[in-house]
PDB file of C-alpha atoms and ligand atoms in Angstrom:
ATOM      1  CA  MET A  15    -192.487 146.159-172.052  1.00 35.00           C
ATOM      2  CA  LEU A  16    -189.157 146.780-170.396  1.00 37.00           C
ATOM      3  CA  GLY A  17    -187.443 146.674-173.773  1.00 38.00           C
ATOM      4  CA  LEU A  18    -189.805 149.284-175.169  1.00 36.00           C
ATOM      5  CA  GLY A  19    -189.166 151.539-172.207  1.00 35.00           C
ATOM      6  CA  VAL A  20    -185.418 151.380-172.658  1.00 33.00           C
ATOM      7  CA  ALA A  21    -185.802 152.074-176.383  1.00 34.00           C
ATOM      8  CA  GLY A  22    -187.959 155.081-175.506  1.00 31.00           C
ATOM      9  CA  VAL A  23    -185.218 156.496-173.313  1.00 32.00           C
ATOM     10  CA  ALA A  24    -182.597 155.839-175.978  1.00 32.00           C
ATOM     11  CA  VAL A  25    -184.637 157.788-178.550  1.00 33.00           C
ATOM     12  CA  GLY A  26    -183.887 160.869-176.512  1.00 35.00           C
ATOM     13  CA  ALA A  27    -185.846 163.674-174.960  1.00 35.00           C
ATOM     14  CA  SER A  28    -186.171 165.911-178.000  1.00 38.00           C
ATOM     15  CA  VAL A  29    -187.798 163.295-180.213  1.00 34.00           C
ATOM     16  CA  GLN A  30    -190.056 162.262-177.326  1.00 33.00           C
ATOM     17  CA  GLN A  31    -191.099 165.872-176.862  1.00 39.00           C
ATOM     18  CA  LYS A  32    -191.764 166.294-180.557  1.00 38.00           C
ATOM     19  CA  LEU A  33    -193.941 163.187-180.568  1.00 33.00           C
ATOM     20  CA  SER A  34    -195.905 163.949-177.435  1.00 34.00           C
ATOM     21  CA  SER A  35    -196.636 167.541-178.359  1.00 39.00           C
ATOM     22  CA  ALA A  36    -197.595 166.494-181.884  1.00 36.00           C
ATOM     23  CA  LEU A  37    -200.247 164.284-180.316  1.00 34.00           C
ATOM     24  CA  ALA A  38    -201.648 167.116-178.202  1.00 36.00           C
ATOM     25  CA  PRO A  39    -204.793 168.802-179.520  1.00 36.00           C
ATOM     26  CA  ALA A  40    -204.165 171.869-181.670  1.00 40.00           C
ATOM     27  CA  GLY A  41    -206.939 173.787-179.947  1.00 38.00           C
ATOM     28  CA  PRO A  42    -206.853 176.330-177.128  1.00 33.00           C
ATOM     29  CA  ILE A  43    -205.632 173.822-174.511  1.00 34.00           C
ATOM     30  CA  GLY A  44    -202.451 173.167-176.447  1.00 37.00           C
ATOM     31  CA  ASP A  45    -201.852 176.849-176.796  1.00 41.00           C
ATOM     32  CA  VAL A  46    -202.135 177.948-173.170  1.00 41.00           C
ATOM     33  CA  LEU A  47    -199.576 175.344-172.105  1.00 44.00           C
ATOM     34  CA  PRO A  48    -195.920 176.368-172.193  1.00 42.00           C
ATOM     35  CA  ALA A  49    -194.360 175.509-175.550  1.00 37.00           C
ATOM     36  CA  ALA A  50    -193.122 171.926-175.304  1.00 44.00           C
ATOM     37  CA  GLY A  51    -190.453 172.333-177.958  1.00 47.00           C
ATOM     38  CA  GLY A  52    -192.225 170.301-180.627  1.00 87.00           C
ATOM     39  CA  PHE A  53    -194.560 170.709-183.555  1.00 93.00           C
ATOM     40  CA  ARG A  54    -198.298 170.881-183.220  1.00 93.00           C
ATOM     41  CA  TYR A  55    -200.520 169.972-186.108  1.00 94.00           C
ATOM     42  CA  TYR A  56    -202.663 172.840-187.278  1.00 95.00           C
ATOM     43  CA  THR A  57    -205.560 172.880-189.668  1.00 96.00           C
ATOM     44  CA  VAL A  58    -208.292 175.490-189.947  1.00 97.00           C
ATOM     45  CA  THR A  59    -210.431 173.133-192.004  1.00 96.00           C
ATOM     46  CA  GLY A  60    -210.519 169.957-189.914  1.00 95.00           C
ATOM     47  CA  SER A  61    -209.639 166.778-191.744  1.00 94.00           C
ATOM     48  CA  VAL A  62    -208.141 167.264-195.185  1.00 97.00           C
ATOM     49  CA  LYS A  63    -208.518 164.713-197.979  1.00 97.00           C
ATOM     50  CA  LYS A  64    -205.166 163.012-198.622  1.00 98.00           C
ATOM     51  CA  ARG A  65    -203.188 163.452-201.808  1.00 98.00           C
ATOM     52  CA  THR A  66    -200.432 160.976-202.512  1.00 98.00           C
ATOM     53  CA  PRO A  67    -197.212 161.776-204.367  1.00 98.00           C
ATOM     54  CA  ALA A  68    -198.876 160.149-207.418  1.00 98.00           C
ATOM     55  CA  THR A  69    -202.085 162.188-207.293  1.00 97.00           C
ATOM     56  CA  TRP A  70    -200.634 165.530-206.171  1.00 98.00           C
ATOM     57  CA  ARG A  71    -200.697 168.398-208.706  1.00 98.00           C
ATOM     58  CA  MET A  72    -199.869 172.080-208.389  1.00 98.00           C
ATOM     59  CA  ASP A  73    -201.003 174.762-210.810  1.00 98.00           C
ATOM     60  CA  VAL A  74    -198.657 177.704-211.249  1.00 98.00           C
ATOM     61  CA  ASN A  75    -200.368 180.505-213.137  1.00 98.00           C
ATOM     62  CA  GLY A  76    -201.368 184.149-213.155  1.00 98.00           C
ATOM     63  CA  LEU A  77    -198.748 186.680-214.310  1.00 98.00           C
ATOM     64  CA  VAL A  78    -196.254 184.132-215.660  1.00 98.00           C
ATOM     65  CA  ASN A  79    -194.891 183.492-219.138  1.00 98.00           C
ATOM     66  CA  ALA A  80    -195.683 179.784-219.166  1.00 98.00           C
ATOM     67  CA  PRO A  81    -198.475 178.597-216.835  1.00 98.00           C
ATOM     68  CA  ARG A  82    -197.880 175.020-215.871  1.00 98.00           C
ATOM     69  CA  THR A  83    -199.118 172.146-213.739  1.00 98.00           C
ATOM     70  CA  PHE A  84    -196.380 170.471-211.699  1.00 98.00           C
ATOM     71  CA  THR A  85    -196.219 166.871-210.537  1.00 98.00           C
ATOM     72  CA  MET A  86    -193.885 165.550-207.819  1.00 98.00           C
ATOM     73  CA  ALA A  87    -191.646 164.215-210.591  1.00 98.00           C
ATOM     74  CA  ASP A  88    -191.461 167.717-212.095  1.00 98.00           C
ATOM     75  CA  LEU A  89    -190.372 169.112-208.720  1.00 98.00           C
ATOM     76  CA  ALA A  90    -187.737 166.377-208.375  1.00 98.00           C
ATOM     77  CA  ARG A  91    -186.189 167.449-211.694  1.00 98.00           C
ATOM     78  CA  LEU A  92    -185.605 171.016-210.433  1.00 98.00           C
ATOM     79  CA  PRO A  93    -182.565 171.913-208.275  1.00 98.00           C
ATOM     80  CA  GLN A  94    -183.011 170.732-204.668  1.00 98.00           C
ATOM     81  CA  THR A  95    -182.286 172.992-201.706  1.00 98.00           C
ATOM     82  CA  VAL A  96    -181.597 171.841-198.143  1.00 98.00           C
ATOM     83  CA  LEU A  97    -182.228 174.149-195.179  1.00 98.00           C
ATOM     84  CA  ASP A  98    -181.633 173.503-191.473  1.00 98.00           C
ATOM     85  CA  LYS A  99    -183.802 176.098-189.794  1.00 97.00           C
ATOM     86  CA  ASP A 100    -186.163 176.691-186.907  1.00 96.00           C
ATOM     87  CA  PHE A 101    -189.934 176.603-187.203  1.00 97.00           C
ATOM     88  CA  GLN A 102    -191.783 179.093-185.056  1.00 96.00           C
ATOM     89  CA  CYS A 103    -195.482 179.688-184.567  1.00 95.00           C
ATOM     90  CA  VAL A 104    -196.552 183.187-183.646  1.00 93.00           C
ATOM     91  CA  THR A 105    -198.233 181.741-180.525  1.00 91.00           C
ATOM     92  CA  GLY A 106    -194.860 180.870-179.023  1.00 90.00           C
ATOM     93  CA  TRP A 107    -193.977 177.263-179.793  1.00 93.00           C
ATOM     94  CA  ARG A 108    -190.795 176.712-181.702  1.00 94.00           C
ATOM     95  CA  VAL A 109    -188.971 173.685-183.103  1.00 96.00           C
ATOM     96  CA  PRO A 110    -185.236 174.290-183.467  1.00 95.00           C
ATOM     97  CA  ASP A 111    -183.084 173.070-186.323  1.00 95.00           C
ATOM     98  CA  VAL A 112    -185.543 171.275-188.588  1.00 96.00           C
ATOM     99  CA  ARG A 113    -184.215 169.857-191.864  1.00 97.00           C
ATOM    100  CA  TRP A 114    -186.259 170.917-194.891  1.00 98.00           C
ATOM    101  CA  VAL A 115    -185.683 169.798-198.479  1.00 98.00           C
ATOM    102  CA  GLY A 116    -187.423 171.042-201.580  1.00 98.00           C
ATOM    103  CA  VAL A 117    -187.352 173.466-204.472  1.00 99.00           C
ATOM    104  CA  ALA A 118    -186.365 177.018-203.575  1.00 99.00           C
ATOM    105  CA  LEU A 119    -189.231 179.231-204.702  1.00 99.00           C
ATOM    106  CA  PRO A 120    -187.001 181.379-206.961  1.00 98.00           C
ATOM    107  CA  ASP A 121    -186.009 178.226-208.866  1.00 98.00           C
ATOM    108  CA  LEU A 122    -189.662 177.320-209.373  1.00 98.00           C
ATOM    109  CA  LEU A 123    -190.517 180.864-210.456  1.00 98.00           C
ATOM    110  CA  GLN A 124    -187.685 180.753-212.936  1.00 98.00           C
ATOM    111  CA  ALA A 125    -189.133 177.586-214.465  1.00 98.00           C
ATOM    112  CA  VAL A 126    -192.384 179.398-215.374  1.00 98.00           C
ATOM    113  CA  GLY A 127    -190.940 182.863-216.030  1.00 98.00           C
ATOM    114  CA  VAL A 128    -192.358 185.767-214.020  1.00 98.00           C
ATOM    115  CA  SER A 129    -193.976 188.499-216.089  1.00 98.00           C
ATOM    116  CA  PRO A 130    -192.839 192.093-215.421  1.00 98.00           C
ATOM    117  CA  ALA A 131    -196.306 193.046-214.130  1.00 98.00           C
ATOM    118  CA  ALA A 132    -196.122 190.544-211.242  1.00 98.00           C
ATOM    119  CA  LYS A 133    -195.552 192.044-207.798  1.00 98.00           C
ATOM    120  CA  ALA A 134    -196.727 189.322-205.434  1.00 98.00           C
ATOM    121  CA  VAL A 135    -197.405 185.630-205.054  1.00 98.00           C
ATOM    122  CA  ARG A 136    -200.537 183.968-203.762  1.00 98.00           C
ATOM    123  CA  PHE A 137    -200.521 180.411-202.434  1.00 98.00           C
ATOM    124  CA  SER A 138    -203.559 178.204-202.032  1.00 98.00           C
ATOM    125  CA  SER A 139    -204.098 174.980-200.165  1.00 98.00           C
ATOM    126  CA  PHE A 140    -205.974 171.975-201.444  1.00 98.00           C
ATOM    127  CA  ASP A 141    -207.784 172.018-198.087  1.00 98.00           C
ATOM    128  CA  GLY A 142    -210.015 174.449-199.987  1.00 98.00           C
ATOM    129  CA  THR A 143    -209.727 177.346-197.522  1.00 98.00           C
ATOM    130  CA  TYR A 144    -206.233 178.342-196.442  1.00 98.00           C
ATOM    131  CA  THR A 145    -204.306 180.909-198.469  1.00 98.00           C
ATOM    132  CA  GLU A 146    -201.088 182.861-198.027  1.00 98.00           C
ATOM    133  CA  SER A 147    -199.174 185.594-199.784  1.00 98.00           C
ATOM    134  CA  LEU A 148    -195.675 186.957-200.225  1.00 98.00           C
ATOM    135  CA  THR A 149    -194.349 189.967-202.072  1.00 98.00           C
ATOM    136  CA  LEU A 150    -192.315 189.004-205.131  1.00 98.00           C
ATOM    137  CA  ASP A 151    -189.123 190.151-203.351  1.00 98.00           C
ATOM    138  CA  GLN A 152    -189.877 187.870-200.407  1.00 98.00           C
ATOM    139  CA  ALA A 153    -190.745 185.015-202.774  1.00 98.00           C
ATOM    140  CA  ARG A 154    -187.337 185.322-204.415  1.00 98.00           C
ATOM    141  CA  ARG A 155    -185.482 184.542-201.201  1.00 98.00           C
ATOM    142  CA  ARG A 156    -183.502 181.310-201.235  1.00 98.00           C
ATOM    143  CA  ASP A 157    -184.848 180.386-197.792  1.00 98.00           C
ATOM    144  CA  VAL A 158    -188.411 180.044-199.047  1.00 98.00           C
ATOM    145  CA  LEU A 159    -189.068 176.447-200.094  1.00 98.00           C
ATOM    146  CA  VAL A 160    -191.680 174.411-201.873  1.00 99.00           C
ATOM    147  CA  ALA A 161    -190.911 171.613-199.432  1.00 99.00           C
ATOM    148  CA  THR A 162    -191.196 167.901-200.206  1.00 98.00           C
ATOM    149  CA  GLN A 163    -189.163 166.605-197.252  1.00 98.00           C
ATOM    150  CA  MET A 164    -189.034 167.432-193.589  1.00 97.00           C
ATOM    151  CA  GLU A 165    -186.927 165.921-190.798  1.00 94.00           C
ATOM    152  CA  GLY A 166    -185.424 163.283-193.091  1.00 95.00           C
ATOM    153  CA  GLY A 167    -188.582 161.917-194.707  1.00 97.00           C
ATOM    154  CA  PRO A 168    -191.477 162.909-196.919  1.00 98.00           C
ATOM    155  CA  VAL A 169    -193.683 165.708-195.567  1.00 97.00           C
ATOM    156  CA  SER A 170    -196.425 163.742-193.800  1.00 96.00           C
ATOM    157  CA  HIS A 171    -200.087 164.393-194.483  1.00 97.00           C
ATOM    158  CA  ASP A 172    -200.545 165.950-191.028  1.00 96.00           C
ATOM    159  CA  HIS A 173    -197.686 168.360-191.705  1.00 96.00           C
ATOM    160  CA  GLY A 174    -199.267 169.423-195.004  1.00 98.00           C
ATOM    161  CA  GLY A 175    -197.755 166.884-197.389  1.00 98.00           C
ATOM    162  CA  PRO A 176    -196.998 165.742-199.896  1.00 98.00           C
ATOM    163  CA  VAL A 177    -195.918 169.343-200.580  1.00 99.00           C
ATOM    164  CA  ARG A 178    -196.074 172.377-198.305  1.00 98.00           C
ATOM    165  CA  LEU A 179    -194.564 175.815-198.239  1.00 98.00           C
ATOM    166  CA  TYR A 180    -191.751 176.626-195.795  1.00 98.00           C
ATOM    167  CA  VAL A 181    -191.001 180.325-195.304  1.00 98.00           C
ATOM    168  CA  ALA A 182    -187.940 180.202-193.041  1.00 98.00           C
ATOM    169  CA  PRO A 183    -187.677 183.863-191.969  1.00 98.00           C
ATOM    170  CA  MET A 184    -191.349 184.236-191.071  1.00 98.00           C
ATOM    171  CA  TYR A 185    -193.816 182.903-188.529  1.00 97.00           C
ATOM    172  CA  GLY A 186    -195.385 179.508-189.166  1.00 97.00           C
ATOM    173  CA  TYR A 187    -198.668 180.758-190.550  1.00 98.00           C
ATOM    174  CA  LYS A 188    -196.828 181.760-193.750  1.00 98.00           C
ATOM    175  CA  SER A 189    -195.813 178.107-194.242  1.00 98.00           C
ATOM    176  CA  LEU A 190    -198.991 176.992-195.998  1.00 98.00           C
ATOM    177  CA  LYS A 191    -199.790 173.282-195.767  1.00 98.00           C
ATOM    178  CA  TRP A 192    -201.215 171.050-198.535  1.00 98.00           C
ATOM    179  CA  LEU A 193    -199.916 173.332-201.265  1.00 99.00           C
ATOM    180  CA  GLY A 194    -202.038 173.093-204.417  1.00 98.00           C
ATOM    181  CA  GLY A 195    -201.627 176.336-206.297  1.00 98.00           C
ATOM    182  CA  ILE A 196    -199.331 179.301-206.833  1.00 99.00           C
ATOM    183  CA  GLU A 197    -200.552 182.423-208.603  1.00 98.00           C
ATOM    184  CA  LEU A 198    -198.496 185.466-209.561  1.00 98.00           C
ATOM    185  CA  THR A 199    -200.501 188.629-208.903  1.00 98.00           C
ATOM    186  CA  ASP A 200    -200.150 192.378-209.376  1.00 98.00           C
ATOM    187  CA  LYS A 201    -200.461 193.059-205.651  1.00 98.00           C
ATOM    188  CA  VAL A 202    -200.413 191.250-202.319  1.00 98.00           C
ATOM    189  CA  ARG A 203    -203.708 189.572-201.542  1.00 97.00           C
ATOM    190  CA  PRO A 204    -203.745 188.949-197.779  1.00 97.00           C
ATOM    191  CA  GLY A 205    -204.125 185.322-196.731  1.00 97.00           C
ATOM    192  CA  TYR A 206    -206.327 183.449-194.288  1.00 97.00           C
ATOM    193  CA  TRP A 207    -204.858 184.665-190.982  1.00 96.00           C
ATOM    194  CA  GLU A 208    -204.097 188.105-192.354  1.00 95.00           C
ATOM    195  CA  HIS A 209    -207.814 188.602-192.927  1.00 95.00           C
ATOM    196  CA  ARG A 210    -208.145 187.777-189.234  1.00 95.00           C
ATOM    197  CA  GLY A 211    -205.683 190.355-187.940  1.00 94.00           C
ATOM    198  CA  TYR A 212    -202.168 189.017-188.399  1.00 95.00           C
ATOM    199  CA  ASP A 213    -199.464 191.033-190.125  1.00 94.00           C
ATOM    200  CA  VAL A 214    -198.867 190.402-193.807  1.00 94.00           C
ATOM    201  CA  ASP A 215    -195.126 190.754-193.156  1.00 93.00           C
ATOM    202  CA  ALA A 216    -194.595 188.021-190.588  1.00 96.00           C
ATOM    203  CA  TRP A 217    -190.842 188.323-189.936  1.00 96.00           C
ATOM    204  CA  VAL A 218    -189.809 186.364-186.862  1.00 94.00           C
ATOM    205  CA  GLY A 219    -188.354 188.635-184.226  1.00 82.00           C
ATOM    206  CA  ARG A 220    -189.995 191.870-185.336  1.00 73.00           C
ATOM    207  CA  SER A 221    -193.084 192.806-183.411  1.00 55.00           C
ATOM    208  CA  ASN A 222    -196.062 191.435-185.257  1.00 51.00           C
ATOM    209  CA  GLY A 223    -198.822 188.897-184.890  1.00 50.00           C
ATOM    210  CA  ARG A 224    -201.595 189.312-182.362  1.00 49.00           C
ATOM    211  CA  ASP A 225    -201.771 189.011-178.593  1.00 45.00           C
ATOM    212  CA  ASP A 226    -205.118 187.233-178.607  1.00 46.00           C
ATOM    213  CA  ALA A 227    -204.205 184.684-181.240  1.00 46.00           C
ATOM    214  CA  PRO A 228    -206.722 181.848-181.412  1.00 41.00           C
ATOM    215  CA  THR A 229    -204.321 179.185-182.676  1.00 46.00           C
TER     216      THR A 229
HETATM  217  N1  LIG B  30    -203.460 174.779-194.918  1.00 87.71           N
HETATM  218  C1  LIG B  30    -203.034 175.223-193.708  1.00 87.71           C
HETATM  219  N2  LIG B  30    -201.757 175.628-193.601  1.00 87.71           N
HETATM  220  C2  LIG B  30    -201.289 176.085-192.412  1.00 87.71           C
HETATM  221  C3  LIG B  30    -202.143 176.178-191.275  1.00 87.71           C
HETATM  222  C4  LIG B  30    -203.483 175.723-191.417  1.00 87.71           C
HETATM  223  O1  LIG B  30    -204.297 175.747-190.474  1.00 87.71           O
HETATM  224  N3  LIG B  30    -203.892 175.242-192.654  1.00 87.71           N
HETATM  225  N4  LIG B  30    -201.663 176.680-190.062  1.00 87.71           N
HETATM  226  C5  LIG B  30    -200.448 177.487-190.129  1.00 87.71           C
HETATM  227  C6  LIG B  30    -199.830 177.712-188.828  1.00 87.71           C
HETATM  228  S1  LIG B  30    -200.517 178.933-187.829  1.00 87.71           S
HETATM  229  C7  LIG B  30    -198.700 177.051-188.426  1.00 87.71           C
HETATM  230  S2  LIG B  30    -197.887 177.435-186.998  1.00 87.71           S
HETATM  231  C8  LIG B  30    -198.161 175.940-189.243  1.00 87.71           C
HETATM  232  C9  LIG B  30    -198.135 174.662-188.403  1.00 87.71           C
HETATM  233  O2  LIG B  30    -197.534 173.620-189.144  1.00 87.71           O
HETATM  234  P1  LIG B  30    -197.667 172.117-188.614  1.00 87.71           P
HETATM  235  O3  LIG B  30    -199.133 171.819-188.515  1.00 87.71           O
HETATM  236  O4  LIG B  30    -196.954 171.290-189.614  1.00 87.71           O
HETATM  237  O5  LIG B  30    -197.015 172.088-187.256  1.00 87.71           O
HETATM  238  O6  LIG B  30    -198.912 175.703-190.423  1.00 87.71           O
HETATM  239  C10 LIG B  30    -199.408 176.850-191.055  1.00 87.71           C
HETATM  240  N5  LIG B  30    -199.987 176.472-192.316  1.00 87.71           N
HETATM  241 MO1  LIG B  31    -198.986 179.277-186.176  1.00 87.71          MO
END
């Protein structure tokens, strides 16, 4: 027991905080507490059926030249982008300096060819409910990732793996978990939280979001 305790101290406060806050419930109790400096696990759908790297697929379609279904191996063959950036939920908790690895969205879009009529991108989750959107200009930023790694390992199931979106300049609700589909559309179709009052443009640091946010 003593050995475990010493190891716990050696791991350091930030990792300990990340772990303990990750274990806290994602409901209202977690949210009225001061931000502990670590991730919380969010899901609007309850438990989500796991997909492994072998079974994961992502359809990319809509206003593209070559609609295509991607596997993890397909993603691995595209250029890989590394970002060290903060993750911030609109409710106040923030995790500084997280390492993300994946395919920058513009590189993925280039692989399918965006048709001139496309103006926006719609993302859907294989949880069956959650959706998100970006304008095409936002989607062409190099700090928007189709992420396959997080904090030095695969994106865990609880964090939305095997593949999630990471939209670095915007609040966490844009970073859709359990990514299963990307559709190019002629206009922005507001996503899950945007139907419930959040701003479609979720830039961190500009006034947006809601005061009475439920999660
Ligand atoms: N599919 C899905 N994606 C989601 C959510 C969700 O409930 N379901 N919550 C969003 C919100 S509000 C935040 S802050 C982040 C939280 O990511 P985490 O659970 O990995 O900490 O995921 C975002 N993506
Ligand atoms: Mo959030």
